[in-house]
Amino acid sequence: MKLYSDKELAAILDQPIFHQIGQVADEMGVECYVVGGYVRDIFLQRPSNDIDVVVVGSGIEVATRLKKLLGRRAHLSVFKNFGTAQVKMGEMEVEFVGARRESYSHDSRKPIVEDGTLEDDQNRRDFTINAMAICLNSERFGQLVDPFNGLADLEDGIIATPLDPEVTFSDDPLRMMRCVRFATQLNFQIEDATFEALERMADRITIVSMERISVELNKIMLSPTPSRGFVDLQRASLLQLILPEVAALDIVEQKNGRAHKNNFYHSLEVLDNVAKKEPTPNPSRTGGELGQIAPQQDYTNAPPVREGLGGGSILYLRWAALLHDIGKTKSKRWDALAGWTFHNHNYLGMKMVAPLFRRLKLPMGAEMHYVEKLVELHMRPQAIADDEVTDSAVRRLLSDAGDDIDDLMTLCEADITSKNEVKKKIFLENFRLVREKLADLKEKDYKRLLQPVIDGNEIMQLFNLKPSREVGVLKQFLKDAVLDNRVPNEREPLMQLLMEKAEEMGLPTPIPSRAGGGLI
């Protein structure tokens, strides 16, 4: 962070757009200020094209006059219902709003809005670091207005509310999520009084829509160290209201002197490991705020969506990391010999993904299926690595994971959280062997040969079957034969195997070809 004098701020804002806004405001005889995140990010030395301007008067009128001054190169959008307007010029967007005061009823996030002063407007801001303003009028151009010592909190790395935090969070409970999110993104600490208010007001989050909550969760997820946010959410009793499946992992049971690990903190460690391996998308490409990236980190060239994720993205790889063990709460059993077991937790966890995504209003298409796949398969590479790394086992893994195989391997390597360095080294070496085998098989183009040349449609025609369990059994039988290299992926040997299996299952005689001479 860098501190600036008013004179230095004036030099930073010495750009045509800010002088033009000030010129229009002076002509109208109103005060105007650049506020919020843009001011915060000046001190954090983060460039931004999203500018918020507060006018002590009509923000829409100032925006309309600015558009006339800028001419055709600018585009004006007016949102009368919200009392706001936007002027866009190239990549720069300036949002205008009139200074206002707000009051709330207990059961709603929708405020009663009235015209107000700059002081009123700063009072309604969520956090001190977002309540700073810089004047754009010519006489006071560059003057910082910081009534809540936001600059000091920015320097000290503190998240605090301008007014009583209990009132702030009660008025707009989404601010509780934003509080945790900003602390996570910026690597700041939440002030004690503010955190205590989070704990007291946690139940208020239930009046916020899941869509808004998920936006904040995704921003936490894309932070450099996302575990910080989930720990704070858990400590404040917010996580059990938003993600009870994850919150439930925060338990350690002991029996006969044997305890299992805390799967909540293990999952967070895996999430952080994935975050270290996978770069965070550039917020300017994803519509996010500059607070999404950590100081001194540049992710300009990191694409938000990568090929080979089955429709997913870096974001959903992190979701898979967080959720990979959620099935352990349902699968946990005590065995007198083996101790605590979690058999089939990957399958049970996979079944929990869709209801969770539906509740959180997360995408129910390719992204959700991608997370399901990684949760279900996350034990497979480890099982292969523990045994002899055979071609057939790796072929099966490659067939089941498809284009997401590299991401699955990334997740599995991140899942090695053992504190025993010797054990950890052995695991990583085994995974290296699996990766080498995958690379060898890809080079041989086995992916092209993984699906038998006789497909389900032909099986149904041959035996006059409708889609059924029998068709699935025959398809899997042929696929296993190819994957295990028992026969080449050629029609004649596969057809012979198919006939033998069908006879064993007591299926009807295949239908002769209409063209004569053999089977269809």
Coordinates of C-alpha atoms in Angstrom, one line a residue:
M1 CA 0.0 0.0 0.0
K2 CA 1.1 3.6 -0.7
L3 CA 0.0 6.7 1.0
Y4 CA -0.7 9.8 -1.1
S5 CA -1.2 13.5 -0.2
D6 CA -4.1 15.4 -1.7
K7 CA -1.7 16.9 -4.2
E8 CA -0.5 13.5 -5.3
L9 CA -4.1 12.3 -5.6
A10 CA -4.8 15.2 -7.8
A11 CA -1.9 14.2 -10.0
I12 CA -3.2 10.6 -10.1
L13 CA -6.6 11.8 -11.2
D14 CA -5.2 14.2 -13.7
Q15 CA -7.0 12.5 -16.5
P16 CA -9.5 14.1 -19.0
I17 CA -12.5 12.1 -17.7
F18 CA -12.2 13.3 -14.1
H19 CA -11.7 16.9 -15.1
Q20 CA -14.7 16.7 -17.4
I21 CA -16.9 15.3 -14.7
G22 CA -15.7 18.1 -12.4
Q23 CA -16.4 20.6 -15.1
V24 CA -20.0 19.4 -15.5
A25 CA -20.5 19.4 -11.7
D26 CA -19.1 22.9 -11.4
E27 CA -21.4 24.2 -14.2
M28 CA -24.4 22.6 -12.4
G29 CA -23.3 23.9 -9.0
V30 CA -23.2 20.5 -7.3
E31 CA -20.5 18.6 -5.4
C32 CA -19.2 15.3 -6.9
Y33 CA -16.8 12.7 -5.7
V34 CA -15.2 9.5 -6.9
V35 CA -15.9 7.0 -4.2
G36 CA -15.7 3.3 -3.1
G37 CA -13.5 0.7 -4.6
Y38 CA -11.8 3.0 -7.1
V39 CA -10.5 5.1 -4.3
R40 CA -9.5 2.1 -2.3
D41 CA -7.6 0.6 -5.2
I42 CA -5.7 3.8 -5.8
F43 CA -4.0 3.3 -2.5
L44 CA -3.5 -0.5 -3.2
Q45 CA -2.0 0.5 -6.5
R46 CA -4.4 -1.5 -8.5
P47 CA -5.5 -0.1 -11.9
S48 CA -9.2 -0.1 -12.6
N49 CA -11.6 1.0 -15.3
D50 CA -14.7 0.9 -13.1
I51 CA -15.4 4.3 -11.5
D52 CA -18.2 5.2 -9.1
V53 CA -19.1 8.8 -8.7
V54 CA -21.4 10.3 -6.0
V55 CA -23.2 13.5 -6.8
V56 CA -24.7 15.7 -4.1
G57 CA -27.7 16.2 -6.3
S58 CA -28.9 14.3 -9.4
G59 CA -26.4 11.7 -10.6
I60 CA -28.5 11.1 -13.7
E61 CA -28.4 14.7 -14.7
V62 CA -24.6 15.0 -14.3
A63 CA -24.2 11.8 -16.4
T64 CA -26.6 13.1 -19.1
R65 CA -24.6 16.4 -19.4
L66 CA -21.3 14.5 -19.4
K67 CA -22.5 12.5 -22.3
K68 CA -23.3 15.7 -24.3
L69 CA -19.8 17.0 -23.5
L70 CA -18.1 13.7 -24.6
G71 CA -20.2 13.4 -27.8
R72 CA -20.6 10.2 -29.9
R73 CA -17.6 8.5 -28.4
A74 CA -19.5 7.9 -25.1
H75 CA -22.6 5.8 -24.4
L76 CA -25.2 6.7 -21.8
S77 CA -27.4 4.2 -19.9
V78 CA -30.0 5.5 -17.4
F79 CA -31.6 3.4 -14.7
K80 CA -34.4 5.6 -13.4
N81 CA -35.8 3.0 -11.0
F82 CA -32.4 2.9 -9.2
G83 CA -31.6 6.6 -9.6
T84 CA -28.3 5.7 -11.4
A85 CA -26.7 6.2 -14.8
Q86 CA -23.7 4.9 -16.5
V87 CA -21.4 6.6 -19.0
K88 CA -19.2 4.2 -21.0
M89 CA -16.3 5.3 -23.1
G90 CA -14.0 2.5 -24.5
E91 CA -13.1 0.2 -21.6
M92 CA -13.9 2.9 -19.0
E93 CA -17.2 2.8 -17.2
V94 CA -18.4 5.6 -14.9
E95 CA -21.4 4.9 -12.6
F96 CA -23.2 8.0 -11.3
V97 CA -25.6 8.1 -8.3
G98 CA -27.0 10.8 -6.2
A99 CA -25.9 11.0 -2.6
R100 CA -28.5 9.3 -0.4
R101 CA -29.4 8.1 3.0
E102 CA -31.0 4.6 3.5
S103 CA -33.2 3.0 6.1
Y104 CA -34.3 -0.6 6.2
S105 CA -37.2 -2.7 7.6
H106 CA -36.2 -5.8 9.6
D107 CA -37.4 -8.4 7.0
S108 CA -36.1 -6.9 3.8
R109 CA -32.8 -6.0 2.1
K110 CA -34.6 -3.3 0.0
P111 CA -33.8 0.1 1.6
I112 CA -36.0 3.2 1.8
V113 CA -34.0 5.7 -0.1
E114 CA -33.9 9.5 0.4
D115 CA -31.7 12.3 -1.0
G116 CA -28.8 13.0 1.3
T117 CA -25.4 14.6 1.8
L118 CA -22.0 13.2 1.2
E119 CA -21.9 12.3 4.9
D120 CA -25.1 10.4 4.6
D121 CA -23.7 8.5 1.6
Q122 CA -20.5 7.6 3.4
N123 CA -22.5 6.5 6.5
R124 CA -24.3 3.9 4.4
R125 CA -21.2 2.3 3.0
D126 CA -20.3 -1.2 4.0
F127 CA -16.7 -0.9 5.2
T128 CA -14.4 2.0 6.1
I129 CA -12.0 1.1 3.3
N130 CA -14.9 1.5 0.8
A131 CA -16.2 4.8 2.4
M132 CA -13.4 7.1 1.2
A133 CA -14.1 9.8 -1.4
I134 CA -12.0 12.1 -3.5
C135 CA -13.5 15.5 -4.6
L136 CA -13.6 16.2 -8.4
N137 CA -14.8 19.8 -8.2
S138 CA -12.1 22.2 -9.5
E139 CA -11.6 24.1 -6.2
R140 CA -11.0 20.9 -4.1
F141 CA -9.8 18.6 -6.9
G142 CA -8.0 15.6 -5.4
Q143 CA -9.0 16.3 -1.8
L144 CA -9.6 13.1 0.2
V145 CA -12.7 12.9 2.5
D146 CA -12.1 10.0 4.9
P147 CA -14.4 10.4 8.0
F148 CA -14.0 6.8 9.2
N149 CA -10.2 6.5 9.0
G150 CA -10.5 4.0 6.1
L151 CA -7.0 4.9 5.0
A152 CA -5.6 3.8 8.4
D153 CA -7.6 0.6 8.2
L154 CA -6.3 0.0 4.7
E155 CA -2.7 0.5 6.0
D156 CA -3.3 -1.8 9.0
G157 CA -5.1 -4.5 7.0
I158 CA -8.4 -4.2 8.9
I159 CA -12.0 -4.8 7.7
A160 CA -14.4 -2.7 9.8
T161 CA -17.8 -1.1 9.3
P162 CA -18.2 2.8 9.3
L163 CA -21.1 2.6 11.9
D164 CA -22.2 0.0 14.4
P165 CA -21.5 -3.3 12.6
E166 CA -24.7 -4.9 14.0
V167 CA -26.8 -2.2 12.4
T168 CA -24.7 -2.4 9.2
F169 CA -25.3 -6.2 8.9
S170 CA -28.9 -6.1 10.0
D171 CA -29.7 -3.5 7.3
D172 CA -28.1 -5.5 4.6
P173 CA -27.1 -9.1 5.6
L174 CA -25.2 -9.6 2.4
R175 CA -22.6 -7.4 3.8
M176 CA -21.6 -10.3 6.1
M177 CA -20.6 -12.3 3.1
R178 CA -18.8 -9.2 1.6
C179 CA -17.0 -8.7 4.9
V180 CA -15.5 -12.2 4.8
R181 CA -14.9 -11.9 1.1
F182 CA -12.9 -8.7 1.3
A183 CA -10.8 -10.0 4.2
T184 CA -10.0 -13.1 2.1
Q185 CA -9.2 -11.3 -1.1
L186 CA -7.1 -8.7 0.5
N187 CA -5.5 -10.9 3.2
F188 CA -6.9 -8.5 5.9
Q189 CA -8.1 -9.2 9.4
I190 CA -11.7 -8.6 10.4
E191 CA -11.9 -6.2 13.4
D192 CA -13.0 -7.9 16.6
A193 CA -16.2 -5.9 17.1
T194 CA -17.1 -6.5 13.5
F195 CA -16.5 -10.2 13.7
E196 CA -18.5 -10.5 16.9
A197 CA -21.4 -8.8 15.0
L198 CA -21.0 -11.4 12.3
E199 CA -21.5 -14.2 14.9
R200 CA -24.5 -12.4 16.5
M201 CA -26.2 -11.6 13.1
A202 CA -25.5 -14.8 11.2
D203 CA -29.1 -15.9 11.1
R204 CA -30.0 -12.8 9.1
I205 CA -28.2 -14.3 6.1
T206 CA -31.3 -16.4 5.5
I207 CA -33.2 -13.4 4.0
V208 CA -30.6 -13.0 1.2
S209 CA -31.1 -14.8 -2.1
M210 CA -28.8 -17.7 -2.9
E211 CA -27.8 -16.1 -6.1
R212 CA -26.2 -13.2 -4.2
I213 CA -24.6 -15.5 -1.7
S214 CA -23.1 -17.6 -4.5
V215 CA -21.6 -14.6 -6.1
E216 CA -19.7 -13.9 -2.9
L217 CA -18.8 -17.6 -2.4
N218 CA -17.3 -17.7 -5.9
K219 CA -15.2 -14.6 -5.2
I220 CA -13.9 -16.2 -2.0
M221 CA -13.2 -19.3 -4.0
L222 CA -11.1 -17.4 -6.5
S223 CA -9.0 -15.7 -3.9
P224 CA -5.3 -16.5 -3.6
T225 CA -5.9 -18.4 -0.3
P226 CA -9.6 -19.3 -0.3
S227 CA -9.4 -21.3 3.0
R228 CA -9.2 -18.1 5.0
G229 CA -12.8 -17.2 3.9
F230 CA -14.2 -20.6 4.7
V231 CA -12.6 -20.6 8.1
D232 CA -14.1 -17.2 8.9
L233 CA -17.5 -18.4 7.6
Q234 CA -17.3 -21.4 9.8
R235 CA -16.2 -19.5 12.9
A236 CA -19.0 -17.0 12.4
S237 CA -21.6 -19.8 12.1
L238 CA -22.5 -18.6 8.6
L239 CA -21.2 -21.7 6.8
Q240 CA -23.7 -24.1 8.4
L241 CA -26.5 -21.9 7.0
I242 CA -25.0 -21.7 3.5
L243 CA -23.0 -24.9 3.0
P244 CA -24.0 -27.3 5.8
E245 CA -22.5 -30.2 3.9
V246 CA -19.0 -28.6 4.2
A247 CA -19.6 -27.3 7.7
A248 CA -20.5 -30.8 8.9
L249 CA -17.0 -32.0 8.1
D250 CA -15.6 -30.0 11.0
I251 CA -15.6 -32.8 13.5
V252 CA -13.1 -35.3 14.9
E253 CA -14.5 -38.5 16.5
Q254 CA -12.4 -40.8 18.7
K255 CA -13.0 -44.4 19.7
N256 CA -10.7 -46.8 21.5
G257 CA -8.0 -44.2 21.3
R258 CA -8.2 -43.9 17.5
A259 CA -9.3 -40.7 15.8
H260 CA -9.9 -39.7 12.2
K261 CA -8.6 -36.4 10.8
N262 CA -10.7 -33.3 10.6
N263 CA -12.0 -33.5 7.1
F264 CA -13.1 -29.8 7.0
Y265 CA -9.5 -28.5 7.5
H266 CA -8.2 -31.3 5.2
S267 CA -10.6 -30.1 2.4
L268 CA -9.5 -26.5 2.9
E269 CA -5.9 -27.6 2.6
V270 CA -6.6 -29.4 -0.7
L271 CA -8.5 -26.3 -1.9
D272 CA -5.5 -24.1 -1.1
N273 CA -3.2 -26.6 -2.8
V274 CA -5.3 -26.4 -6.0
A275 CA -5.3 -22.6 -5.8
K276 CA -1.5 -22.7 -5.7
K277 CA -1.3 -24.9 -8.8
E278 CA -4.0 -23.1 -10.8
P279 CA -3.7 -19.3 -11.4
T280 CA -6.7 -17.1 -10.5
P281 CA -8.5 -15.5 -13.5
N282 CA -7.9 -11.8 -14.2
P283 CA -11.0 -10.1 -12.7
S284 CA -11.2 -7.7 -15.6
R285 CA -12.1 -10.6 -17.8
T286 CA -14.6 -12.1 -15.4
G287 CA -16.6 -9.0 -14.4
G288 CA -15.1 -9.2 -10.9
E289 CA -13.6 -6.5 -8.7
L290 CA -9.9 -5.8 -8.4
G291 CA -10.1 -6.9 -4.8
Q292 CA -10.2 -10.5 -6.2
I293 CA -6.5 -10.6 -6.7
A294 CA -3.7 -10.3 -4.1
P295 CA -1.2 -7.4 -4.0
Q296 CA 1.8 -7.9 -6.2
Q297 CA 0.1 -10.7 -8.2
D298 CA -0.6 -10.3 -11.9
Y299 CA -2.9 -12.8 -13.5
T300 CA -3.4 -10.8 -16.7
N301 CA -2.7 -13.7 -19.0
A302 CA -4.6 -16.3 -17.1
P303 CA -7.8 -17.3 -18.9
P304 CA -10.9 -17.8 -16.7
V305 CA -12.0 -20.9 -18.7
R306 CA -9.6 -23.5 -20.0
E307 CA -9.9 -26.2 -22.6
G308 CA -10.4 -29.8 -21.3
L309 CA -12.6 -29.0 -18.3
G310 CA -15.8 -30.4 -19.8
G311 CA -17.4 -26.9 -19.6
G312 CA -15.9 -26.2 -16.2
S313 CA -13.3 -23.5 -15.3
I314 CA -10.6 -22.8 -12.7
L315 CA -13.5 -21.9 -10.4
Y316 CA -15.1 -25.3 -10.6
L317 CA -11.9 -27.1 -10.2
R318 CA -11.7 -25.3 -6.8
W319 CA -15.3 -26.3 -6.1
A320 CA -14.4 -29.9 -6.7
A321 CA -11.5 -29.6 -4.3
L322 CA -13.8 -28.1 -1.6
L323 CA -16.4 -30.8 -2.1
H324 CA -14.3 -33.9 -2.8
D325 CA -14.8 -35.4 0.7
I326 CA -18.4 -34.2 1.5
G327 CA -19.5 -37.8 1.3
K328 CA -17.5 -38.7 4.4
T329 CA -20.1 -37.6 6.8
K330 CA -22.6 -40.2 5.4
S331 CA -20.0 -43.0 4.9
K332 CA -18.2 -42.8 8.2
R333 CA -18.2 -46.2 10.0
W334 CA -16.2 -47.7 12.9
D335 CA -14.5 -51.0 12.3
A336 CA -12.9 -52.8 15.2
L337 CA -9.9 -53.9 13.1
A338 CA -9.6 -51.1 10.5
G339 CA -10.7 -48.2 12.7
W340 CA -12.6 -45.4 11.1
T341 CA -13.6 -46.1 7.5
F342 CA -15.2 -44.0 4.7
H343 CA -16.0 -46.6 2.1
N344 CA -17.7 -45.2 -1.1
H345 CA -17.5 -41.6 0.2
N346 CA -16.5 -40.6 -3.3
Y347 CA -19.7 -42.0 -4.8
L348 CA -21.9 -40.6 -2.0
G349 CA -20.2 -37.2 -2.3
M350 CA -20.9 -37.2 -6.1
K351 CA -24.6 -37.8 -5.4
M352 CA -24.6 -34.7 -3.0
V353 CA -23.2 -32.3 -5.7
A354 CA -26.3 -31.8 -7.7
P355 CA -28.7 -30.9 -4.8
L356 CA -26.0 -28.6 -3.4
F357 CA -25.5 -26.8 -6.8
R358 CA -29.3 -26.5 -7.2
R359 CA -29.7 -25.0 -3.7
L360 CA -26.9 -22.5 -4.3
K361 CA -28.2 -21.6 -7.8
L362 CA -24.9 -22.6 -9.3
P363 CA -24.9 -23.8 -13.0
M364 CA -26.6 -27.2 -13.3
G365 CA -25.1 -28.0 -16.7
A366 CA -21.5 -28.9 -17.7
E367 CA -20.0 -27.2 -14.7
M368 CA -22.0 -29.3 -12.2
H369 CA -21.3 -32.5 -14.1
Y370 CA -17.6 -31.7 -14.2
V371 CA -17.6 -31.3 -10.3
E372 CA -19.5 -34.6 -10.0
K373 CA -17.0 -36.4 -12.1
L374 CA -14.0 -35.2 -10.2
V375 CA -15.6 -35.9 -6.8
E376 CA -16.5 -39.4 -7.9
L377 CA -13.1 -40.2 -9.5
H378 CA -10.8 -38.5 -7.0
M379 CA -9.8 -41.9 -5.4
R380 CA -9.0 -43.7 -8.6
P381 CA -5.5 -42.4 -9.4
Q382 CA -4.5 -43.1 -5.8
A383 CA -5.8 -46.7 -6.1
I384 CA -3.9 -47.2 -9.3
A385 CA -0.7 -45.7 -7.8
D386 CA -1.0 -48.0 -4.7
D387 CA -1.0 -51.0 -7.0
E388 CA 1.1 -51.8 -10.0
V389 CA 0.5 -49.1 -12.6
T390 CA -0.9 -51.3 -15.4
D391 CA -1.9 -50.1 -18.9
S392 CA -5.4 -51.5 -18.5
A393 CA -6.0 -49.6 -15.2
V394 CA -4.7 -46.3 -16.7
R395 CA -6.8 -46.9 -19.9
R396 CA -9.9 -47.2 -17.8
L397 CA -9.1 -44.0 -15.9
L398 CA -8.4 -42.2 -19.1
S399 CA -11.7 -43.5 -20.6
D400 CA -13.7 -42.4 -17.5
A401 CA -12.1 -39.0 -17.0
G402 CA -11.9 -38.0 -20.6
D403 CA -10.7 -34.5 -21.3
D404 CA -10.7 -33.7 -17.6
I405 CA -7.9 -36.2 -16.8
D406 CA -5.3 -33.5 -16.2
D407 CA -7.6 -31.7 -13.7
L408 CA -8.3 -34.9 -11.9
M409 CA -4.6 -35.6 -11.5
T410 CA -4.2 -32.0 -10.2
L411 CA -6.9 -32.6 -7.6
C412 CA -5.5 -35.9 -6.6
E413 CA -2.0 -34.5 -6.1
A414 CA -3.4 -31.6 -4.1
D415 CA -5.2 -34.2 -2.0
I416 CA -1.8 -35.4 -0.6
T417 CA -1.8 -33.5 2.7
S418 CA 0.2 -35.9 4.8
K419 CA 2.7 -34.3 7.2
N420 CA 5.0 -37.4 6.8
E421 CA 7.4 -36.2 4.2
V422 CA 8.6 -39.7 3.3
K423 CA 5.0 -40.9 2.8
K424 CA 4.2 -37.7 0.8
K425 CA 7.3 -38.2 -1.4
I426 CA 6.2 -41.8 -2.2
F427 CA 2.6 -40.7 -3.1
L428 CA 3.9 -38.0 -5.4
E429 CA 6.4 -40.4 -7.1
N430 CA 3.5 -42.9 -7.7
F431 CA 1.4 -40.1 -9.2
R432 CA 4.4 -39.2 -11.4
L433 CA 4.3 -42.8 -12.7
V434 CA 0.6 -42.6 -13.4
R435 CA 1.1 -39.3 -15.3
E436 CA 3.9 -40.9 -17.4
K437 CA 1.7 -43.8 -18.2
L438 CA -1.1 -41.4 -19.2
A439 CA 1.3 -39.5 -21.5
D440 CA 2.5 -42.8 -23.1
L441 CA -1.1 -43.9 -23.8
K442 CA -2.1 -40.6 -25.2
E443 CA 0.9 -40.7 -27.5
K444 CA -0.3 -44.1 -28.8
D445 CA -3.7 -42.5 -29.4
Y446 CA -5.5 -45.0 -27.2
K447 CA -8.3 -42.4 -26.7
R448 CA -9.4 -43.1 -30.2
L449 CA -9.6 -46.8 -29.5
L450 CA -11.4 -46.7 -26.1
Q451 CA -15.0 -47.1 -27.5
P452 CA -15.7 -50.5 -29.0
V453 CA -16.6 -50.4 -32.7
I454 CA -19.9 -52.2 -31.8
D455 CA -22.1 -49.6 -30.0
G456 CA -25.3 -49.8 -28.0
N457 CA -27.6 -49.0 -31.0
E458 CA -26.2 -52.0 -32.9
I459 CA -26.6 -54.3 -29.9
M460 CA -30.3 -53.3 -29.6
Q461 CA -30.8 -54.0 -33.3
L462 CA -29.1 -57.3 -33.1
F463 CA -31.1 -58.7 -30.2
N464 CA -34.3 -56.7 -30.8
L465 CA -33.9 -55.0 -27.4
K466 CA -35.0 -51.6 -26.1
P467 CA -32.7 -49.5 -23.9
S468 CA -32.3 -51.7 -20.8
R469 CA -29.9 -53.1 -18.2
E470 CA -29.0 -56.0 -20.6
V471 CA -27.8 -53.5 -23.3
G472 CA -25.7 -51.8 -20.6
V473 CA -24.2 -55.1 -19.5
L474 CA -23.2 -56.0 -23.1
K475 CA -21.7 -52.6 -23.8
Q476 CA -19.6 -52.7 -20.6
F477 CA -18.5 -56.2 -21.4
L478 CA -17.2 -55.2 -24.8
K479 CA -15.6 -52.0 -23.4
D480 CA -13.8 -54.0 -20.7
A481 CA -12.5 -56.5 -23.3
V482 CA -11.0 -53.6 -25.2
L483 CA -9.6 -51.8 -22.2
D484 CA -8.1 -55.0 -20.8
N485 CA -6.5 -55.7 -24.2
R486 CA -8.2 -59.1 -24.4
V487 CA -9.1 -58.5 -28.0
P488 CA -8.3 -55.8 -30.5
N489 CA -11.0 -53.1 -31.1
E490 CA -12.1 -54.8 -34.3
R491 CA -15.5 -56.0 -35.4
E492 CA -15.0 -59.7 -35.9
P493 CA -13.4 -60.6 -32.5
L494 CA -15.8 -58.3 -30.7
M495 CA -18.8 -59.9 -32.4
Q496 CA -17.6 -63.3 -31.4
L497 CA -17.3 -62.2 -27.7
L498 CA -20.7 -60.5 -27.9
M499 CA -22.4 -63.7 -29.2
E500 CA -20.8 -65.8 -26.4
K501 CA -21.9 -63.3 -23.7
A502 CA -25.4 -63.0 -25.1
E503 CA -25.9 -66.8 -25.1
E504 CA -24.6 -66.9 -21.5
M505 CA -27.3 -64.3 -20.6
G506 CA -30.0 -66.2 -22.4
L507 CA -30.8 -63.5 -24.9
P508 CA -32.8 -64.3 -28.1
T509 CA -31.0 -65.3 -31.3
P510 CA -29.7 -62.3 -33.3
I511 CA -31.8 -61.0 -36.1
P512 CA -30.4 -62.1 -39.6
S513 CA -29.3 -59.3 -41.9
R514 CA -31.9 -58.2 -44.4
A515 CA -29.3 -58.2 -47.1
G516 CA -28.6 -61.9 -46.3
G517 CA -25.4 -63.4 -45.3
G518 CA -24.9 -63.1 -41.5
L519 CA -25.9 -60.9 -38.7
I520 CA -26.8 -57.2 -38.7

